[in-house]
PDB file of N, CA and C in Angstrom:
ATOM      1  N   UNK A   1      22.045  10.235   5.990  1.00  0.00           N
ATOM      2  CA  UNK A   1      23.273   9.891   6.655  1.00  0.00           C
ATOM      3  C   UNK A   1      23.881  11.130   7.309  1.00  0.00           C
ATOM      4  N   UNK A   2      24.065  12.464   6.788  1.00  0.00           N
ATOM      5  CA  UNK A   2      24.356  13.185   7.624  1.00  0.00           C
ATOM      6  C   UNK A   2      23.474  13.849   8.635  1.00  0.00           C
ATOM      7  N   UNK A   3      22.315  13.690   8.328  1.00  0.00           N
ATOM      8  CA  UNK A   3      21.785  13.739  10.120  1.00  0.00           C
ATOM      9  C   UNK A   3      22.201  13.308  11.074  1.00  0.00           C
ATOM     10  N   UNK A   4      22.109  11.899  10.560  1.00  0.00           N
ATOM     11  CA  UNK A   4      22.893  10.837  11.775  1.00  0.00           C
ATOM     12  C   UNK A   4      24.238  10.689  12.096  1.00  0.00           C
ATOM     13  N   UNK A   5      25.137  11.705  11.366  1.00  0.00           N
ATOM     14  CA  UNK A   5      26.376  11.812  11.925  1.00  0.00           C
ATOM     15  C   UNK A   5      26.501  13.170  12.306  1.00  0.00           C
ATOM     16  N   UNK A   6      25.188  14.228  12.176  1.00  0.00           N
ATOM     17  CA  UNK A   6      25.402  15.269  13.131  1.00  0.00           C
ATOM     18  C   UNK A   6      24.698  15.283  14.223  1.00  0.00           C
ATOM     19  N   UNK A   7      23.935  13.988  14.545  1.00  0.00           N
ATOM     20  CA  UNK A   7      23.390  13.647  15.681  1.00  0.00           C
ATOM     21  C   UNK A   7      22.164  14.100  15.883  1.00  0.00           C
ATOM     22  N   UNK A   8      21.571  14.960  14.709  1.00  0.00           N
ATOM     23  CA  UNK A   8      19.460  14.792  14.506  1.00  0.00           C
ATOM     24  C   UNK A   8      18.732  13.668  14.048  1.00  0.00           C
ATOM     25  N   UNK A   9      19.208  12.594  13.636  1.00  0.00           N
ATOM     26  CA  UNK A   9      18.197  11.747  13.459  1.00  0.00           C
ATOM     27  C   UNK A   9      19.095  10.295  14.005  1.00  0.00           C
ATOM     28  N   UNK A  10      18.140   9.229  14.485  1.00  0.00           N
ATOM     29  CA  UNK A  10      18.500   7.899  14.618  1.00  0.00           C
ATOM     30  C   UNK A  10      18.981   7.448  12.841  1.00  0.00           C
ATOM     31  N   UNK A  11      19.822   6.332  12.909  1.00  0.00           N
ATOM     32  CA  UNK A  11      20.124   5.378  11.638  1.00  0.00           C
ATOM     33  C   UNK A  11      19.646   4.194  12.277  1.00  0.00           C
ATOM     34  N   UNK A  12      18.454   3.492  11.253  1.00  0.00           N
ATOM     35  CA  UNK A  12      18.370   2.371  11.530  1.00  0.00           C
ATOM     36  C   UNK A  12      18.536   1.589   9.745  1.00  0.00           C
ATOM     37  N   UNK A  13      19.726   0.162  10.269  1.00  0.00           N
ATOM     38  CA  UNK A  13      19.872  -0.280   9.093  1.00  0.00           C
ATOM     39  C   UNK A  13      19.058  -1.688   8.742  1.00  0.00           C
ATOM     40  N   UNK A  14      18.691  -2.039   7.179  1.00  0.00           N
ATOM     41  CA  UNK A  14      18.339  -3.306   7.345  1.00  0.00           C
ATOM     42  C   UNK A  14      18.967  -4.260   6.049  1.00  0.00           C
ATOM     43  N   UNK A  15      18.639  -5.284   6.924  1.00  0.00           N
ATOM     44  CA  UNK A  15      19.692  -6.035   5.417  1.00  0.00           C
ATOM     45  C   UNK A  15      18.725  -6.889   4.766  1.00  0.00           C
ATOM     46  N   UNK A  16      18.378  -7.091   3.610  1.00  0.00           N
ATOM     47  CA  UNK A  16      17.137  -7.898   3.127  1.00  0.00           C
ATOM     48  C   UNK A  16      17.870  -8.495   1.915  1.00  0.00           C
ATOM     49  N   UNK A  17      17.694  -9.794   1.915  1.00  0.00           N
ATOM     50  CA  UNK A  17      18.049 -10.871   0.820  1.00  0.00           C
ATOM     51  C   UNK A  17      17.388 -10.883   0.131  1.00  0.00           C
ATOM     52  N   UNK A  18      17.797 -10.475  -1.301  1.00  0.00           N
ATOM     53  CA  UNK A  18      17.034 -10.776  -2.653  1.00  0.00           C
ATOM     54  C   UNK A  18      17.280 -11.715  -3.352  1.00  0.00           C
ATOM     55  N   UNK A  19      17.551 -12.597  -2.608  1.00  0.00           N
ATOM     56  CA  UNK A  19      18.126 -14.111  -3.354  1.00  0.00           C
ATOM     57  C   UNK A  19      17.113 -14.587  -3.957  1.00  0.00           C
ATOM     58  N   UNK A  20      16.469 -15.169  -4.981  1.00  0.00           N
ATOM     59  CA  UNK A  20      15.569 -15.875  -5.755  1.00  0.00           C
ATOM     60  C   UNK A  20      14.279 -15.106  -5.523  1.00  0.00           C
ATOM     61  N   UNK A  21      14.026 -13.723  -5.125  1.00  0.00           N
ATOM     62  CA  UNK A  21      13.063 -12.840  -4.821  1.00  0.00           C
ATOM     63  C   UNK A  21      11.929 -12.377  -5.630  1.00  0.00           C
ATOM     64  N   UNK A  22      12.238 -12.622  -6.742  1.00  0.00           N
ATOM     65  CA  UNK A  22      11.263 -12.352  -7.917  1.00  0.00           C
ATOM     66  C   UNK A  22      10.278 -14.148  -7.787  1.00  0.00           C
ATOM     67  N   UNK A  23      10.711 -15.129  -7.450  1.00  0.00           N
ATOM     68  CA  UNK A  23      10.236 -16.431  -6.818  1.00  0.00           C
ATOM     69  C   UNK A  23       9.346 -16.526  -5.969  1.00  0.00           C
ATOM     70  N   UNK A  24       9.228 -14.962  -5.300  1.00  0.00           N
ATOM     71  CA  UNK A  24       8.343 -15.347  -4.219  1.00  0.00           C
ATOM     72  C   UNK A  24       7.495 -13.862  -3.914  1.00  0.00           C
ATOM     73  N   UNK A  25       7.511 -13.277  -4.617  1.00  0.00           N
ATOM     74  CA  UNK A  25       6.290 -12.134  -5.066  1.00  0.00           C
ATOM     75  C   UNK A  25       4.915 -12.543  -5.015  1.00  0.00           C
ATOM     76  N   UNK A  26       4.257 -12.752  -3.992  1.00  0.00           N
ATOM     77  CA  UNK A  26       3.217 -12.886  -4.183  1.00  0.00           C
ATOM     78  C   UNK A  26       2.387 -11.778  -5.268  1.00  0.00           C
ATOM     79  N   UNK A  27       0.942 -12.488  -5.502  1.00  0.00           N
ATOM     80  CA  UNK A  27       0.518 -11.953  -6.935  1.00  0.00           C
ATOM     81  C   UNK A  27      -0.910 -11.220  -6.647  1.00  0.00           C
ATOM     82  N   UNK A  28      -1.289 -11.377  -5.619  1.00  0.00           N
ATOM     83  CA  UNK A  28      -2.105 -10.597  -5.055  1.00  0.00           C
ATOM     84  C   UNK A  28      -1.451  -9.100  -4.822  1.00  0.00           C
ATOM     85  N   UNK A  29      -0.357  -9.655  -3.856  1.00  0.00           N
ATOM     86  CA  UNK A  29       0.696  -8.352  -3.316  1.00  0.00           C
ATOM     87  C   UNK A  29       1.265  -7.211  -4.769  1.00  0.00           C
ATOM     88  N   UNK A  30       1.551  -8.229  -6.143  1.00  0.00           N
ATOM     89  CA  UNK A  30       1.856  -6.827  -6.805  1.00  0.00           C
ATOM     90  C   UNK A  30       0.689  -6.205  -7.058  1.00  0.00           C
ATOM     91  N   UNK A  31      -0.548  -7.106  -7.365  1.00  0.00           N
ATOM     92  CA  UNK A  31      -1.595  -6.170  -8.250  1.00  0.00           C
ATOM     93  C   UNK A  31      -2.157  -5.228  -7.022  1.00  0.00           C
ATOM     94  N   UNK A  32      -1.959  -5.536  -5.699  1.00  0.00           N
ATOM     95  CA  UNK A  32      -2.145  -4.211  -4.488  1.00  0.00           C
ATOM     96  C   UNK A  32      -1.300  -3.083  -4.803  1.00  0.00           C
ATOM     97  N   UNK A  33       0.143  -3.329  -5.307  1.00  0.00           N
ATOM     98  CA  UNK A  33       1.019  -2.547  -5.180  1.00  0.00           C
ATOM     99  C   UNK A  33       1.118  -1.583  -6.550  1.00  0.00           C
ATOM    100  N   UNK A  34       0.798  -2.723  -7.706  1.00  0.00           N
ATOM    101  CA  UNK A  34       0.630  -1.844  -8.809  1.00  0.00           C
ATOM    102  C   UNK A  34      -0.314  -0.726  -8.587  1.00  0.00           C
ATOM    103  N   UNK A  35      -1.693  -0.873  -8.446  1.00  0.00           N
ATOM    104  CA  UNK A  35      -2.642  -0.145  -8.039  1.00  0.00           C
ATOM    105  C   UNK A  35      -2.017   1.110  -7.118  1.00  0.00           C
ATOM    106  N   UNK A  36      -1.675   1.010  -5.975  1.00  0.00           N
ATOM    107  CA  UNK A  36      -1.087   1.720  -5.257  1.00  0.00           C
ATOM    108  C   UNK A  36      -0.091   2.622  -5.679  1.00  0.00           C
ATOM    109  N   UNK A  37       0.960   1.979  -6.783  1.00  0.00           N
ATOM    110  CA  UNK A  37       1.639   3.404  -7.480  1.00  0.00           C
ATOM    111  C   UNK A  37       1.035   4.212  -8.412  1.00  0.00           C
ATOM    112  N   UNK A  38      -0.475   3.699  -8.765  1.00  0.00           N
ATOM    113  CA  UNK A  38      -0.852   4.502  -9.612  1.00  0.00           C
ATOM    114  C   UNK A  38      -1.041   4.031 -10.829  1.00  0.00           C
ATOM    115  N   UNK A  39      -0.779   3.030 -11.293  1.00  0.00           N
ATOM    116  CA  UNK A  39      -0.651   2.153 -12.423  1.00  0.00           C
ATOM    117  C   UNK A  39      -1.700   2.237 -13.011  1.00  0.00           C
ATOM    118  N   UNK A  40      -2.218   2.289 -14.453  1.00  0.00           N
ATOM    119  CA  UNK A  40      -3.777   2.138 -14.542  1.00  0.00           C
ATOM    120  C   UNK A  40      -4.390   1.111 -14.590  1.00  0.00           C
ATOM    121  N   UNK A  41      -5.647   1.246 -14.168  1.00  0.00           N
ATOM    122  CA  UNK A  41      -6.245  -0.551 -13.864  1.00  0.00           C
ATOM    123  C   UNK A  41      -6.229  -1.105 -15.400  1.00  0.00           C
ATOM    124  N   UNK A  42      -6.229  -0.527 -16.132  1.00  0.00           N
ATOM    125  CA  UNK A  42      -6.397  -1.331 -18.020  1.00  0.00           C
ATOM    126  C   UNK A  42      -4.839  -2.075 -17.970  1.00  0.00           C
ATOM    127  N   UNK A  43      -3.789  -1.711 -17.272  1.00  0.00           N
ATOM    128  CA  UNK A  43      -2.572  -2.201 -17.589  1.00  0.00           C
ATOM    129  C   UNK A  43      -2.427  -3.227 -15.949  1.00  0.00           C
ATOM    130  N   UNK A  44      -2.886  -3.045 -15.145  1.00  0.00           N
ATOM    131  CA  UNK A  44      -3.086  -4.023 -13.949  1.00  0.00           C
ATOM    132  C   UNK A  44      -3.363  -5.077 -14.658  1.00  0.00           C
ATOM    133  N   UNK A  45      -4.709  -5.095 -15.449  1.00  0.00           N
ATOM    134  CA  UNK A  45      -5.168  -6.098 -15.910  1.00  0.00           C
ATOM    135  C   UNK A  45      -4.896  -6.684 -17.181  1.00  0.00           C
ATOM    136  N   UNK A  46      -4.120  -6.040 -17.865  1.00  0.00           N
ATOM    137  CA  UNK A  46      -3.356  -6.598 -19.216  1.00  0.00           C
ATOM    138  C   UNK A  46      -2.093  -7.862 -18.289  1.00  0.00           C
ATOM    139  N   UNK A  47      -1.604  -7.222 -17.136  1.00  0.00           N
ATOM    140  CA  UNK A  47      -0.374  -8.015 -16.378  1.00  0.00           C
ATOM    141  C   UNK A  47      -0.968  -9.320 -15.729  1.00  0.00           C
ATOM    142  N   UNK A  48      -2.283  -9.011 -15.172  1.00  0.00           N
ATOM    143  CA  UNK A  48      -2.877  -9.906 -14.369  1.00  0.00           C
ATOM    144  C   UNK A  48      -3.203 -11.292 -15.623  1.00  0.00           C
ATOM    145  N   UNK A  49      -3.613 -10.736 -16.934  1.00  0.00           N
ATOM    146  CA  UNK A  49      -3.883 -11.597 -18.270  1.00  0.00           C
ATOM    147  C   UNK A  49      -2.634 -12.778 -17.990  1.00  0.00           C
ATOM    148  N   UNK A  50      -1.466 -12.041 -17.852  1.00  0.00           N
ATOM    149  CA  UNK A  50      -0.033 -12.615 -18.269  1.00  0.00           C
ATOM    150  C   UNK A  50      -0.169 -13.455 -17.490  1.00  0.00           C
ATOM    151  N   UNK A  51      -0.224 -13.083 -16.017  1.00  0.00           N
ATOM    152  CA  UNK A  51      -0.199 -14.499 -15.148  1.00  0.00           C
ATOM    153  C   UNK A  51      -1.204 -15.485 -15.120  1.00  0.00           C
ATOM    154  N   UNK A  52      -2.240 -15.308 -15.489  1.00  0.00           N
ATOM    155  CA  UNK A  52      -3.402 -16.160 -15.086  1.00  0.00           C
ATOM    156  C   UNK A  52      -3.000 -17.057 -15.973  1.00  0.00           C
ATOM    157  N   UNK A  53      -3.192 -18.793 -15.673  1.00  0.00           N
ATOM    158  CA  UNK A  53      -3.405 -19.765 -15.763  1.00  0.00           C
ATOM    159  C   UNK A  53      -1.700 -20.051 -16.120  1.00  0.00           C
ATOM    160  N   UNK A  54      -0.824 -19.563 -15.878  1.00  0.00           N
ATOM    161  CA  UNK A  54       0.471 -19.960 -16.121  1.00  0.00           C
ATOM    162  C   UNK A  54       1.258 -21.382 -15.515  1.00  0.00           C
ATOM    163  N   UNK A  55       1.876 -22.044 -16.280  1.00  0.00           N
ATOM    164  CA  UNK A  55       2.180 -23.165 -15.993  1.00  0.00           C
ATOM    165  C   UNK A  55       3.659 -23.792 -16.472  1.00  0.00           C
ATOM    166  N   UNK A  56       4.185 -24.506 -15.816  1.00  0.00           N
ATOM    167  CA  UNK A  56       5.444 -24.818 -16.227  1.00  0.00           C
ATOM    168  C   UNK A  56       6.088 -26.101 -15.886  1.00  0.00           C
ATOM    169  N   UNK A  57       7.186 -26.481 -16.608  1.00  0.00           N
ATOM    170  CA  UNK A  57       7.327 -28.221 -15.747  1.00  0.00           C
ATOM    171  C   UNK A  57       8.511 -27.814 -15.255  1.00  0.00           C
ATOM    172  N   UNK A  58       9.375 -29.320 -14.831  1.00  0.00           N
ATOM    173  CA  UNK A  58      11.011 -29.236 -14.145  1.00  0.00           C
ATOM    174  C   UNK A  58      11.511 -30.344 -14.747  1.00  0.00           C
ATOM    175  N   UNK A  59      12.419 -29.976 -15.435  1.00  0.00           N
ATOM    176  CA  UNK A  59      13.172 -30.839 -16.096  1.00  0.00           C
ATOM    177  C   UNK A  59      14.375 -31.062 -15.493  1.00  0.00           C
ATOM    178  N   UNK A  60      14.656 -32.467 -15.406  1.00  0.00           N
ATOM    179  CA  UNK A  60      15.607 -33.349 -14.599  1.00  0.00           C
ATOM    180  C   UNK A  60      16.616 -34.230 -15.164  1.00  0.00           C
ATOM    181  N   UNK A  61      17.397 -35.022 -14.938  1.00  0.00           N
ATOM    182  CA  UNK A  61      18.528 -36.162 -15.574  1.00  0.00           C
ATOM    183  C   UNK A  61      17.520 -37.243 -15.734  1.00  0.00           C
ATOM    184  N   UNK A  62      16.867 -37.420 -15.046  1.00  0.00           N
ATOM    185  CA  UNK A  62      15.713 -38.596 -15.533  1.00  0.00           C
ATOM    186  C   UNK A  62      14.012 -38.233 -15.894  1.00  0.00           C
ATOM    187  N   UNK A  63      13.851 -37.054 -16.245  1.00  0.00           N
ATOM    188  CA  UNK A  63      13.189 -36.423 -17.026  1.00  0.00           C
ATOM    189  C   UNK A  63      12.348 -35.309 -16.494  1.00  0.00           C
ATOM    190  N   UNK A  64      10.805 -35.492 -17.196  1.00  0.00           N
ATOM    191  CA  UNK A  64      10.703 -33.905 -16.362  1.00  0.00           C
ATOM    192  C   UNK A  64       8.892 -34.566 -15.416  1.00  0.00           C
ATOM    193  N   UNK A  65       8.863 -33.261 -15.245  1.00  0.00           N
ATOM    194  CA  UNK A  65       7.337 -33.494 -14.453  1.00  0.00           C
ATOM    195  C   UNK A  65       5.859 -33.326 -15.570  1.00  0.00           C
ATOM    196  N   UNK A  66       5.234 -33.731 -14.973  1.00  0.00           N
ATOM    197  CA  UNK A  66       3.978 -32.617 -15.306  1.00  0.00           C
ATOM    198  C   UNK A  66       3.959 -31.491 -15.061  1.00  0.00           C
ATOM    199  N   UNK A  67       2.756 -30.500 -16.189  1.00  0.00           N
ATOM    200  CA  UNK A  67       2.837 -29.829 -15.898  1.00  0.00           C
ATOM    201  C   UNK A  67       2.189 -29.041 -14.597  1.00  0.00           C
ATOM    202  N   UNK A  68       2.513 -28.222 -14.156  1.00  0.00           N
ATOM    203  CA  UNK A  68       1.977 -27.524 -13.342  1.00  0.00           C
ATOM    204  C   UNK A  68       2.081 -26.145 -13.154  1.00  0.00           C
ATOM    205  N   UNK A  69       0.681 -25.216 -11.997  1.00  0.00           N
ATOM    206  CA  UNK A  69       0.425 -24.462 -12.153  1.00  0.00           C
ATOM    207  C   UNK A  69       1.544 -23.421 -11.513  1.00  0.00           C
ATOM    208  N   UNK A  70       1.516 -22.040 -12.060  1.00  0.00           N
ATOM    209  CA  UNK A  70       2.663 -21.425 -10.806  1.00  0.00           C
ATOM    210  C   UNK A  70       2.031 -20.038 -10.348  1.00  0.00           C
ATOM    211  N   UNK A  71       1.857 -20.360  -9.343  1.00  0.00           N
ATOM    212  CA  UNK A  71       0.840 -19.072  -8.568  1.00  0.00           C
ATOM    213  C   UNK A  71       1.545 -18.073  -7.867  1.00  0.00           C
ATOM    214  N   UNK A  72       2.971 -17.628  -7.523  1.00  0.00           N
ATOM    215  CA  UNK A  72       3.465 -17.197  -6.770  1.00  0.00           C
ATOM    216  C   UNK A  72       4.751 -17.120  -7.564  1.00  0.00           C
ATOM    217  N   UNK A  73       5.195 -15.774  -7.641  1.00  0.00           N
ATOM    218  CA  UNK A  73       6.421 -15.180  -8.242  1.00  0.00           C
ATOM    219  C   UNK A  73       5.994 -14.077  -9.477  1.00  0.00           C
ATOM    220  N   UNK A  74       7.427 -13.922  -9.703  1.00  0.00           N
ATOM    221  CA  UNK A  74       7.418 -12.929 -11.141  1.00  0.00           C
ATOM    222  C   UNK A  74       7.567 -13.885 -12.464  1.00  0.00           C
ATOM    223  N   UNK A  75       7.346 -13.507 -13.634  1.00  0.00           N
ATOM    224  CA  UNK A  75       8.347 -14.862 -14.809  1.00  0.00           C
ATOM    225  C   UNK A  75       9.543 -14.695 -14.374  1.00  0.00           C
ATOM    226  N   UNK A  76      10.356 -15.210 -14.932  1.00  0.00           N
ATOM    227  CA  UNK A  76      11.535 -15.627 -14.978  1.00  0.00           C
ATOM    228  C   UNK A  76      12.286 -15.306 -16.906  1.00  0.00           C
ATOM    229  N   UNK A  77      13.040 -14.056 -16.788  1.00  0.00           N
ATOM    230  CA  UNK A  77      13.151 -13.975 -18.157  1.00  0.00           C
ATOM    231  C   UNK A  77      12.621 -12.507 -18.930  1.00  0.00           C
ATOM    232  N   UNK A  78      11.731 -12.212 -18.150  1.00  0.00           N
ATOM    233  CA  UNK A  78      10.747 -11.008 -18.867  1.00  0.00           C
ATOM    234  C   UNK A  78      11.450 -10.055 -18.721  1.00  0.00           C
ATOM    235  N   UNK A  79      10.866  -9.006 -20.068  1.00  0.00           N
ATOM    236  CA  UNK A  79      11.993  -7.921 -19.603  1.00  0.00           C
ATOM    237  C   UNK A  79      10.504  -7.211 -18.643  1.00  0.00           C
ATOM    238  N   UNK A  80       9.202  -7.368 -18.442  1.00  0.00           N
ATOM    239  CA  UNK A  80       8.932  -6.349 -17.604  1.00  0.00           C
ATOM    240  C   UNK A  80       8.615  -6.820 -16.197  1.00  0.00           C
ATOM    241  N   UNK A  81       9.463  -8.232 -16.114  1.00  0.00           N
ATOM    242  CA  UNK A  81       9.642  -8.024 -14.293  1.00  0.00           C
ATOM    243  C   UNK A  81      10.491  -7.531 -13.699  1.00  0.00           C
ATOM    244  N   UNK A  82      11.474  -6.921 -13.903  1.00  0.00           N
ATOM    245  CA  UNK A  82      12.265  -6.008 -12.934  1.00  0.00           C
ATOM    246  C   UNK A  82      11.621  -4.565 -12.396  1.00  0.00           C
ATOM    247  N   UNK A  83      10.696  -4.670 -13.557  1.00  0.00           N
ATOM    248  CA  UNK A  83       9.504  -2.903 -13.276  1.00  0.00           C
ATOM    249  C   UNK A  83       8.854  -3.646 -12.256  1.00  0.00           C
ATOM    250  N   UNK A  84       8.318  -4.478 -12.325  1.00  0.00           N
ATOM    251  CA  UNK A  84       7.361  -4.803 -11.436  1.00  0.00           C
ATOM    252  C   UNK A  84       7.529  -5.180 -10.106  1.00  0.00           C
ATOM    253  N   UNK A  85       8.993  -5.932 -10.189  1.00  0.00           N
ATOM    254  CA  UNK A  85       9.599  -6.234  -8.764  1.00  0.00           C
ATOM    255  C   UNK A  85       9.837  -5.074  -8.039  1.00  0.00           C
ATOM    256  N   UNK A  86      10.291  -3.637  -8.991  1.00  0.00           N
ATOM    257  CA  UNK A  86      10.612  -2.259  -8.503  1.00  0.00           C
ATOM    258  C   UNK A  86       9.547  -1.751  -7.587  1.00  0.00           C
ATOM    259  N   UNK A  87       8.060  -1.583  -8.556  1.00  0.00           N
ATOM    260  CA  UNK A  87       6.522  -1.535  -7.669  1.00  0.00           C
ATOM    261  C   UNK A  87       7.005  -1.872  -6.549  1.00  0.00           C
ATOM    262  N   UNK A  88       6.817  -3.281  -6.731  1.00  0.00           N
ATOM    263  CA  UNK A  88       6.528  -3.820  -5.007  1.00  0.00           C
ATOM    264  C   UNK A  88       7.456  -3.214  -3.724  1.00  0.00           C
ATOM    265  N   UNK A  89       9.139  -3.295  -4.518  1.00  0.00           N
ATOM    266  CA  UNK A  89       9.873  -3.143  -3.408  1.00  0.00           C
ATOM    267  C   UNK A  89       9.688  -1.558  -2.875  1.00  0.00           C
ATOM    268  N   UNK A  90       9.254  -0.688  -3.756  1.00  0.00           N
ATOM    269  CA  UNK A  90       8.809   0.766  -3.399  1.00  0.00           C
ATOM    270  C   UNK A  90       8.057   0.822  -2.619  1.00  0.00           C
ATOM    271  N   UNK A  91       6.937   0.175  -2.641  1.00  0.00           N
ATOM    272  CA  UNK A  91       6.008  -0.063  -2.003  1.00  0.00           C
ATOM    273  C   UNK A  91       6.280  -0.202  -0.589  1.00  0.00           C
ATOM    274  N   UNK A  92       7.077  -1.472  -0.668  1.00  0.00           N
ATOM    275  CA  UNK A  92       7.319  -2.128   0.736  1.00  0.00           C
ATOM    276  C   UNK A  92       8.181  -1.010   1.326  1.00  0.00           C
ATOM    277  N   UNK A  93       8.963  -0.291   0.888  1.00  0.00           N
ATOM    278  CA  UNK A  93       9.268   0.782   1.626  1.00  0.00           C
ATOM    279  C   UNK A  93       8.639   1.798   1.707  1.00  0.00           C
ATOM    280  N   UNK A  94       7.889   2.309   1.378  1.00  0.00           N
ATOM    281  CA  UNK A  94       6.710   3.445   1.532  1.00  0.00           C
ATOM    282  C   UNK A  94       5.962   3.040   3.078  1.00  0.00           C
ATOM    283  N   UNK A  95       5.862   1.831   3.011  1.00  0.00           N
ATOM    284  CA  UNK A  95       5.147   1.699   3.977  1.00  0.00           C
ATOM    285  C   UNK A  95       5.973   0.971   5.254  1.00  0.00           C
TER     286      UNK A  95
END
């Protein structure tokens, strides 16, 4: 910021919604990103354990669903998805 108010560098701003964002983490995209910070592959793949075959229903006023699979997001609840959402979003700014 004070570059750009002593007039050496451009400011460019961006505004990005993290509304329900851990929802839509793709799961390919963290285990790229884990990898990429360095993570070790024994703990890539202890995380990758967690997600594989995960499943969940929706419960309603007139009841719930089957179950089904959920391929896309973080859990919901964990304490180690906020690390992981961190990865990615580092990531996405690194690059």
């Amino acid at each position: 910021m004070e570059k750009y108010r002593d007039g050496q560098k451009e400011l460019h701003c961006v505004f990005v919604d993290l509304e329900q964002a851990y929802d839509r983490v793709p799961r390919e995209e963290l285990w790229y990103c884990m990898r990429k910070s360095g993570v070790a592959e024994k703990y890539v793949r202890v995380v990758q354990d967690m997600y594989e075959r995960s499943r969940t229903v929706v419960r309603c006023a007139v009841g719930q669903t089957e179950k089904f699979n959920v391929e896309v997001g973080l859990h919901q609840g964990s304490a180690l998805s906020p690390f992981l959402f961190a990865i990615v979003m580092d990531q996405l700014s690194e690059e």
